[in-house]
mmCIF file of N, CA and C in Angstrom:
data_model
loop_
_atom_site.group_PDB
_atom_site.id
_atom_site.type_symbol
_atom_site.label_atom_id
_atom_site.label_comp_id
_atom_site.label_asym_id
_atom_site.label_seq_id
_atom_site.Cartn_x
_atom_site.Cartn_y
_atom_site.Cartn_z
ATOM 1 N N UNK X 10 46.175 4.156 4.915
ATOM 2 C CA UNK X 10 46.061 3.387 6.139
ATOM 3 C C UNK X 10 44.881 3.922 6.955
ATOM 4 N N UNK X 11 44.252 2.919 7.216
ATOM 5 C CA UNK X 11 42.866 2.950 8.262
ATOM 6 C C UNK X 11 43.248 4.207 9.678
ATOM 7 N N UNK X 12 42.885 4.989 9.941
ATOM 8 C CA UNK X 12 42.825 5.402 11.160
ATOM 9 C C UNK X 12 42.477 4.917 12.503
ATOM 10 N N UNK X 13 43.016 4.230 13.702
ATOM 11 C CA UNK X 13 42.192 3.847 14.175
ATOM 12 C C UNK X 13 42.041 5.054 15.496
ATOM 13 N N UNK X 14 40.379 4.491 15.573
ATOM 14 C CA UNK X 14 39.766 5.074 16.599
ATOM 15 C C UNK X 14 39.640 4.504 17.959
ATOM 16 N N UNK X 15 39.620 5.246 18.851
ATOM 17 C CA UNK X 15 40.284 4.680 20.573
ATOM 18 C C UNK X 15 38.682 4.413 21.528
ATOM 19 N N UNK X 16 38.525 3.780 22.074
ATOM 20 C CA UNK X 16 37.589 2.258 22.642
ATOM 21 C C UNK X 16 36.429 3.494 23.277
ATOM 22 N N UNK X 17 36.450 5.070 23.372
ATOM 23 C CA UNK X 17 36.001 5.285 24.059
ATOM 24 C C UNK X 17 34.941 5.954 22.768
ATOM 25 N N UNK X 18 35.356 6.504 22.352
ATOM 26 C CA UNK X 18 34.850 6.814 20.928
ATOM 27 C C UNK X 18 33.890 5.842 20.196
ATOM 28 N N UNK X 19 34.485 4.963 20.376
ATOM 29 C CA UNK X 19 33.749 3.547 19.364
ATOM 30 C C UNK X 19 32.492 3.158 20.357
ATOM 31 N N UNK X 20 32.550 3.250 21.650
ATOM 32 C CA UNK X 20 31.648 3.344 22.726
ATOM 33 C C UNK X 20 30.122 4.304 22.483
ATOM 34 N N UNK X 21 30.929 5.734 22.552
ATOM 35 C CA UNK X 21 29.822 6.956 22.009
ATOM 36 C C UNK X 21 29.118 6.657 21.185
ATOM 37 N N UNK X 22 29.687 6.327 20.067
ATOM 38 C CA UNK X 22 29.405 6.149 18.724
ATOM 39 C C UNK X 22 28.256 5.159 18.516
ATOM 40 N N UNK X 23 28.668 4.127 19.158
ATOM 41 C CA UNK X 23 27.653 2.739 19.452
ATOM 42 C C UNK X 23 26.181 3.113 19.857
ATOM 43 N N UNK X 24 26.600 3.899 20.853
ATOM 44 C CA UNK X 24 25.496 4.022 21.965
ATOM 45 C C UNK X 24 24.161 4.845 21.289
ATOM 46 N N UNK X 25 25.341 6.176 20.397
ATOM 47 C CA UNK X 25 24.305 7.023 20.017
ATOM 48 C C UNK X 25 23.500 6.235 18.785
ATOM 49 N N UNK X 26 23.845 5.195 18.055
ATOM 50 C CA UNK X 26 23.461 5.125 17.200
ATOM 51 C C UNK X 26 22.406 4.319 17.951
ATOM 52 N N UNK X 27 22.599 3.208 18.700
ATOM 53 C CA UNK X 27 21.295 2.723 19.400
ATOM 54 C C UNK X 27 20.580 3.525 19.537
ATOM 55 N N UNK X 28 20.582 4.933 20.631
ATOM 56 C CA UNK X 28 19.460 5.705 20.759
ATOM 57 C C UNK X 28 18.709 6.516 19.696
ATOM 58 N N UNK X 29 19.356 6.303 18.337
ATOM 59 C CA UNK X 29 18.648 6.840 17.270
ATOM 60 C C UNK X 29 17.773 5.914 16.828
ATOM 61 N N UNK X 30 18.126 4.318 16.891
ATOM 62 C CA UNK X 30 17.407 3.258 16.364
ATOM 63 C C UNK X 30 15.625 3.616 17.572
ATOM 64 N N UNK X 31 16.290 3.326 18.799
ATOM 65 C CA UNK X 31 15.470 3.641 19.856
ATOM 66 C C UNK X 31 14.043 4.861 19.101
ATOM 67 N N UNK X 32 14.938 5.815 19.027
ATOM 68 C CA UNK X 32 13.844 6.977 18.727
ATOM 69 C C UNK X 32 13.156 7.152 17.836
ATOM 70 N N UNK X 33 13.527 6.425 16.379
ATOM 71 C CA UNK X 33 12.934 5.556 15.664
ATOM 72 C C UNK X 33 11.884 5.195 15.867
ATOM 73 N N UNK X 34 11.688 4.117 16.384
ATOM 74 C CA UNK X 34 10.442 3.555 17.049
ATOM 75 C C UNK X 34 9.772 4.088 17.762
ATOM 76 N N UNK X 35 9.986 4.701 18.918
ATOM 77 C CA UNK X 35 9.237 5.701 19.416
ATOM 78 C C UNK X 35 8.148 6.838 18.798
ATOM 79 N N UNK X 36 8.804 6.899 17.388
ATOM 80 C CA UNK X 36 8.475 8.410 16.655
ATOM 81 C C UNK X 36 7.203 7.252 15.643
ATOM 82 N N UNK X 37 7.589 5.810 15.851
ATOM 83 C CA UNK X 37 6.715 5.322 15.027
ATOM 84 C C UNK X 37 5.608 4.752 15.735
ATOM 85 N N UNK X 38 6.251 4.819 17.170
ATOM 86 C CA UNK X 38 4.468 4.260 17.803
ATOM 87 C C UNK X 38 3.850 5.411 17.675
ATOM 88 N N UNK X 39 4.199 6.914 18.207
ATOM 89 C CA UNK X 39 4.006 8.312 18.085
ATOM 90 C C UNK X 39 2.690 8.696 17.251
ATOM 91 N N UNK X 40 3.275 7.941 15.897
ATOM 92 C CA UNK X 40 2.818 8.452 14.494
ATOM 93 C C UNK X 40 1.979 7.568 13.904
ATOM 94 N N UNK X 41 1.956 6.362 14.512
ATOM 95 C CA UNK X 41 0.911 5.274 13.862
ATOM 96 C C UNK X 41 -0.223 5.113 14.196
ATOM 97 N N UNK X 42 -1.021 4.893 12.981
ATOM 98 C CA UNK X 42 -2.458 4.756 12.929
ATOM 99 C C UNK X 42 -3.061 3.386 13.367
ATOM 100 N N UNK X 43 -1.967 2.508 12.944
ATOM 101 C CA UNK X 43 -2.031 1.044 13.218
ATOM 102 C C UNK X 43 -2.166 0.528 14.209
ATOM 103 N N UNK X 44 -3.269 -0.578 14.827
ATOM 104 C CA UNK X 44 -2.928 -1.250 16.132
ATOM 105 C C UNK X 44 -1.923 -2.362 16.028
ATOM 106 N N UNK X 45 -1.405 -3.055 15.491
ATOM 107 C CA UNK X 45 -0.724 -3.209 14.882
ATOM 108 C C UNK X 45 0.381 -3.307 15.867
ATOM 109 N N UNK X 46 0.831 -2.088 15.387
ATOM 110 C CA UNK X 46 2.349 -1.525 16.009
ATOM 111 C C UNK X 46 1.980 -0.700 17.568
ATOM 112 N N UNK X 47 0.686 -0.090 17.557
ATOM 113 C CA UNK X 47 0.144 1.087 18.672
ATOM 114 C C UNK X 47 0.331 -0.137 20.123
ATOM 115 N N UNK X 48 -0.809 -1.672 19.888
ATOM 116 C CA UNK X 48 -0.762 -2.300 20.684
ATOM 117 C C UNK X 48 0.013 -3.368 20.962
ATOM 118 N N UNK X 49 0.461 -4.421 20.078
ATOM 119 C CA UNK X 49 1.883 -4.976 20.253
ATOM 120 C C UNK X 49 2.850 -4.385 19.862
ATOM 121 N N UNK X 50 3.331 -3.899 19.748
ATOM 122 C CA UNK X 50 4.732 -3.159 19.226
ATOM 123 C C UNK X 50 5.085 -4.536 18.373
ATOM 124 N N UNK X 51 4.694 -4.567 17.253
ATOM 125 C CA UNK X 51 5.279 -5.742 16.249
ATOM 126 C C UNK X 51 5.561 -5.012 15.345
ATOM 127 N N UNK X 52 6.702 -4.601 15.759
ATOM 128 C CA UNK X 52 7.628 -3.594 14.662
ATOM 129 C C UNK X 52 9.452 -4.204 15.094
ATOM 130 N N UNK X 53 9.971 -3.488 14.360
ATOM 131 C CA UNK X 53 11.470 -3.544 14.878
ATOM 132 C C UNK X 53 12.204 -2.263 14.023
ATOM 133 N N UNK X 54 12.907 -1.544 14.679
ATOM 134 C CA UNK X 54 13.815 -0.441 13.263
ATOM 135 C C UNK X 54 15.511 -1.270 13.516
ATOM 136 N N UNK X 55 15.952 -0.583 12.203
ATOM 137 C CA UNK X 55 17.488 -1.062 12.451
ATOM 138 C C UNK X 55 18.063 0.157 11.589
ATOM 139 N N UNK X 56 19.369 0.283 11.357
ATOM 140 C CA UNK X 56 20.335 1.434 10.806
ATOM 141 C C UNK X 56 20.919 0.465 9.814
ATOM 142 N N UNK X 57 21.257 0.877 8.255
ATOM 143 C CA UNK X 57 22.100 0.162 7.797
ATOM 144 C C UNK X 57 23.378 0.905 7.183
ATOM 145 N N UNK X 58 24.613 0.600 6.813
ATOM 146 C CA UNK X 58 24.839 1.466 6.331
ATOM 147 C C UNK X 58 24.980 1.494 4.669
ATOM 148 N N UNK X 59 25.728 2.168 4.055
ATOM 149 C CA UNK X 59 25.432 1.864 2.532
ATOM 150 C C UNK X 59 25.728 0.887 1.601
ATOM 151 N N UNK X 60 26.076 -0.081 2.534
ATOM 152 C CA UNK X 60 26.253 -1.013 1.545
ATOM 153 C C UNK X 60 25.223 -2.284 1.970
ATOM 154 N N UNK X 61 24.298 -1.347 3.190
ATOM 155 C CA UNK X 61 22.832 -2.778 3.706
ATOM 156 C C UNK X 61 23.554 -3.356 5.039
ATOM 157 N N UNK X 62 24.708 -3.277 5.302
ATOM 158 C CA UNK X 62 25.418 -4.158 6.669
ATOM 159 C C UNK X 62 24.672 -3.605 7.520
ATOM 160 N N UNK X 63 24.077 -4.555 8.558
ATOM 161 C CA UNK X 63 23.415 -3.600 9.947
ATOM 162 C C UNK X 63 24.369 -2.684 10.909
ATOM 163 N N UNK X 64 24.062 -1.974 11.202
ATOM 164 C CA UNK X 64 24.841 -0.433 11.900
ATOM 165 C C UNK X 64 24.400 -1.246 13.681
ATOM 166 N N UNK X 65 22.841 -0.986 13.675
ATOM 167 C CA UNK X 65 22.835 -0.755 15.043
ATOM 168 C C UNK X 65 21.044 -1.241 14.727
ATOM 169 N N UNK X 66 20.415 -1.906 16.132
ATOM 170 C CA UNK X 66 18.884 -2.089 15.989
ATOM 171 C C UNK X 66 18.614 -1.862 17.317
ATOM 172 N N UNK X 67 16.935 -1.553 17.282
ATOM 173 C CA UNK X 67 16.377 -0.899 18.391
ATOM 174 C C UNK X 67 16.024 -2.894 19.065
ATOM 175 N N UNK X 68 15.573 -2.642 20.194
ATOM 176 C CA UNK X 68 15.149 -4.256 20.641
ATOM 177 C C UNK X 68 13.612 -4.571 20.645
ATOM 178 N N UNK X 69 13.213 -3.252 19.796
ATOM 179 C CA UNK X 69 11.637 -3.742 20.014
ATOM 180 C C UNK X 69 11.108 -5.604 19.768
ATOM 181 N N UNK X 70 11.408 -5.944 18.249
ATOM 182 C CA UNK X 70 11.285 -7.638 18.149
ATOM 183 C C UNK X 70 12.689 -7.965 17.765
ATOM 184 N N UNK X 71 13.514 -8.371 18.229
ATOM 185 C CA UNK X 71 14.757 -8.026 17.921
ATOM 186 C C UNK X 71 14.501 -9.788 16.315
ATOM 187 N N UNK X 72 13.852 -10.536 16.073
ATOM 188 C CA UNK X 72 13.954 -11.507 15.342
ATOM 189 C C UNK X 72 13.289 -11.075 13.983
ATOM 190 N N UNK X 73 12.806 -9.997 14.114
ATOM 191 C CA UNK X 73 12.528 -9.093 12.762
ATOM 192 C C UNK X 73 13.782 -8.582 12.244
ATOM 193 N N UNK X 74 14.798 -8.142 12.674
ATOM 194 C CA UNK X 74 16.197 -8.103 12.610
ATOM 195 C C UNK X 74 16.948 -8.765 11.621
ATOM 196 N N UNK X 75 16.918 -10.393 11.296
ATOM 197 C CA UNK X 75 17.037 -11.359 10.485
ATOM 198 C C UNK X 75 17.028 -11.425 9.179
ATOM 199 N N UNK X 76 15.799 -10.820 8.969
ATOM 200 C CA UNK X 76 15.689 -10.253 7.614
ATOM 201 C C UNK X 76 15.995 -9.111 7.098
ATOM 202 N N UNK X 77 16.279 -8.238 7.827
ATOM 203 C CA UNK X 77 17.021 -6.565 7.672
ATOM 204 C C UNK X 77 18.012 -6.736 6.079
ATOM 205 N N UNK X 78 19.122 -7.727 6.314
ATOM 206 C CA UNK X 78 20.076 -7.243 5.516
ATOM 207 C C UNK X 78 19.429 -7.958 3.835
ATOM 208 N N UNK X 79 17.979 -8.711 3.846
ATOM 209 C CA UNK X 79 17.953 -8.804 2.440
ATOM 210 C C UNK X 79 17.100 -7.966 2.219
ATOM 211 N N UNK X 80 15.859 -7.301 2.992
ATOM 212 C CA UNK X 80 15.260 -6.114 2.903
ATOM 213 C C UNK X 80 15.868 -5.146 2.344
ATOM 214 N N UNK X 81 16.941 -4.825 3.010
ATOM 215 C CA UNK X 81 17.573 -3.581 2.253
ATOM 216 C C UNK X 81 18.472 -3.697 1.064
ATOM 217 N N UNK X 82 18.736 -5.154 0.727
ATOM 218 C CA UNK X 82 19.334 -5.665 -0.406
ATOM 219 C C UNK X 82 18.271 -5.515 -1.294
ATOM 220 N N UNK X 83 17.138 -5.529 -1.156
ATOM 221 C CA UNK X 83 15.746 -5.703 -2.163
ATOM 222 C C UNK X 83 15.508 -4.192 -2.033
ATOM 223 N N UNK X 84 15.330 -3.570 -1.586
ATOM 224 C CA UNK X 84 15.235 -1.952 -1.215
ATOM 225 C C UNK X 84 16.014 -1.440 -2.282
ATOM 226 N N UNK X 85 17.773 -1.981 -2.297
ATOM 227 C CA UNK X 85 18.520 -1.525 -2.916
ATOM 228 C C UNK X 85 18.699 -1.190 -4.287
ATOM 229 N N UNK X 86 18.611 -2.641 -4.654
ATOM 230 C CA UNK X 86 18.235 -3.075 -6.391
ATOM 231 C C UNK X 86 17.214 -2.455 -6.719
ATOM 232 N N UNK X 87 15.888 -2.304 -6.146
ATOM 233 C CA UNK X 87 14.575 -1.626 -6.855
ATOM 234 C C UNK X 87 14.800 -0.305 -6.921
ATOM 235 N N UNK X 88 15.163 0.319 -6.219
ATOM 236 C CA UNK X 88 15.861 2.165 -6.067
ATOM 237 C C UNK X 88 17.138 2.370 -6.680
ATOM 238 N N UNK X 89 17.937 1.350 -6.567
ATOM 239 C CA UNK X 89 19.391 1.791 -7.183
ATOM 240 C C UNK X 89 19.535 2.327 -6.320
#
């Protein structure tokens, strides 16, 4: 039987994972050579978890998002 976890927890949990998506991006305007991403931010990150379901996404383009779960379905199959 599932454990369940109590509303405040599931809260934390949420939040932090946003601010990892967040820092993500940050670490990629940071690090990029690209104008690209340096001057529009035409990027987006997201979290998936192992089976590709989205976790959590940063809001940089949030409609880059859309395609996340076959990206990492195609990610998947080529890497195993």
């Amino acid at each position: 039987m599932a454990e369940v976890v109590d509303p405040i927890t599931i809260s934390v949990i949420r939040h932090r994972l946003e601010a990892i998506v967040q820092e993500m991006g940050e670490a990629m305007l940071r690090t990029s050579y690209s104008q690209i991403l340096t001057s529009s931010r035409d990027f987006s990150t997201a979290l998936c978890d192992a089976e590709g379901r989205l976790v959590a996404q940063a809001e940089h383009v949030p409609i880059h998002v859309g395609a996340v779960p076959w990206a990492v379905k195609s990610v998947r199959q080529f890497f195993g």
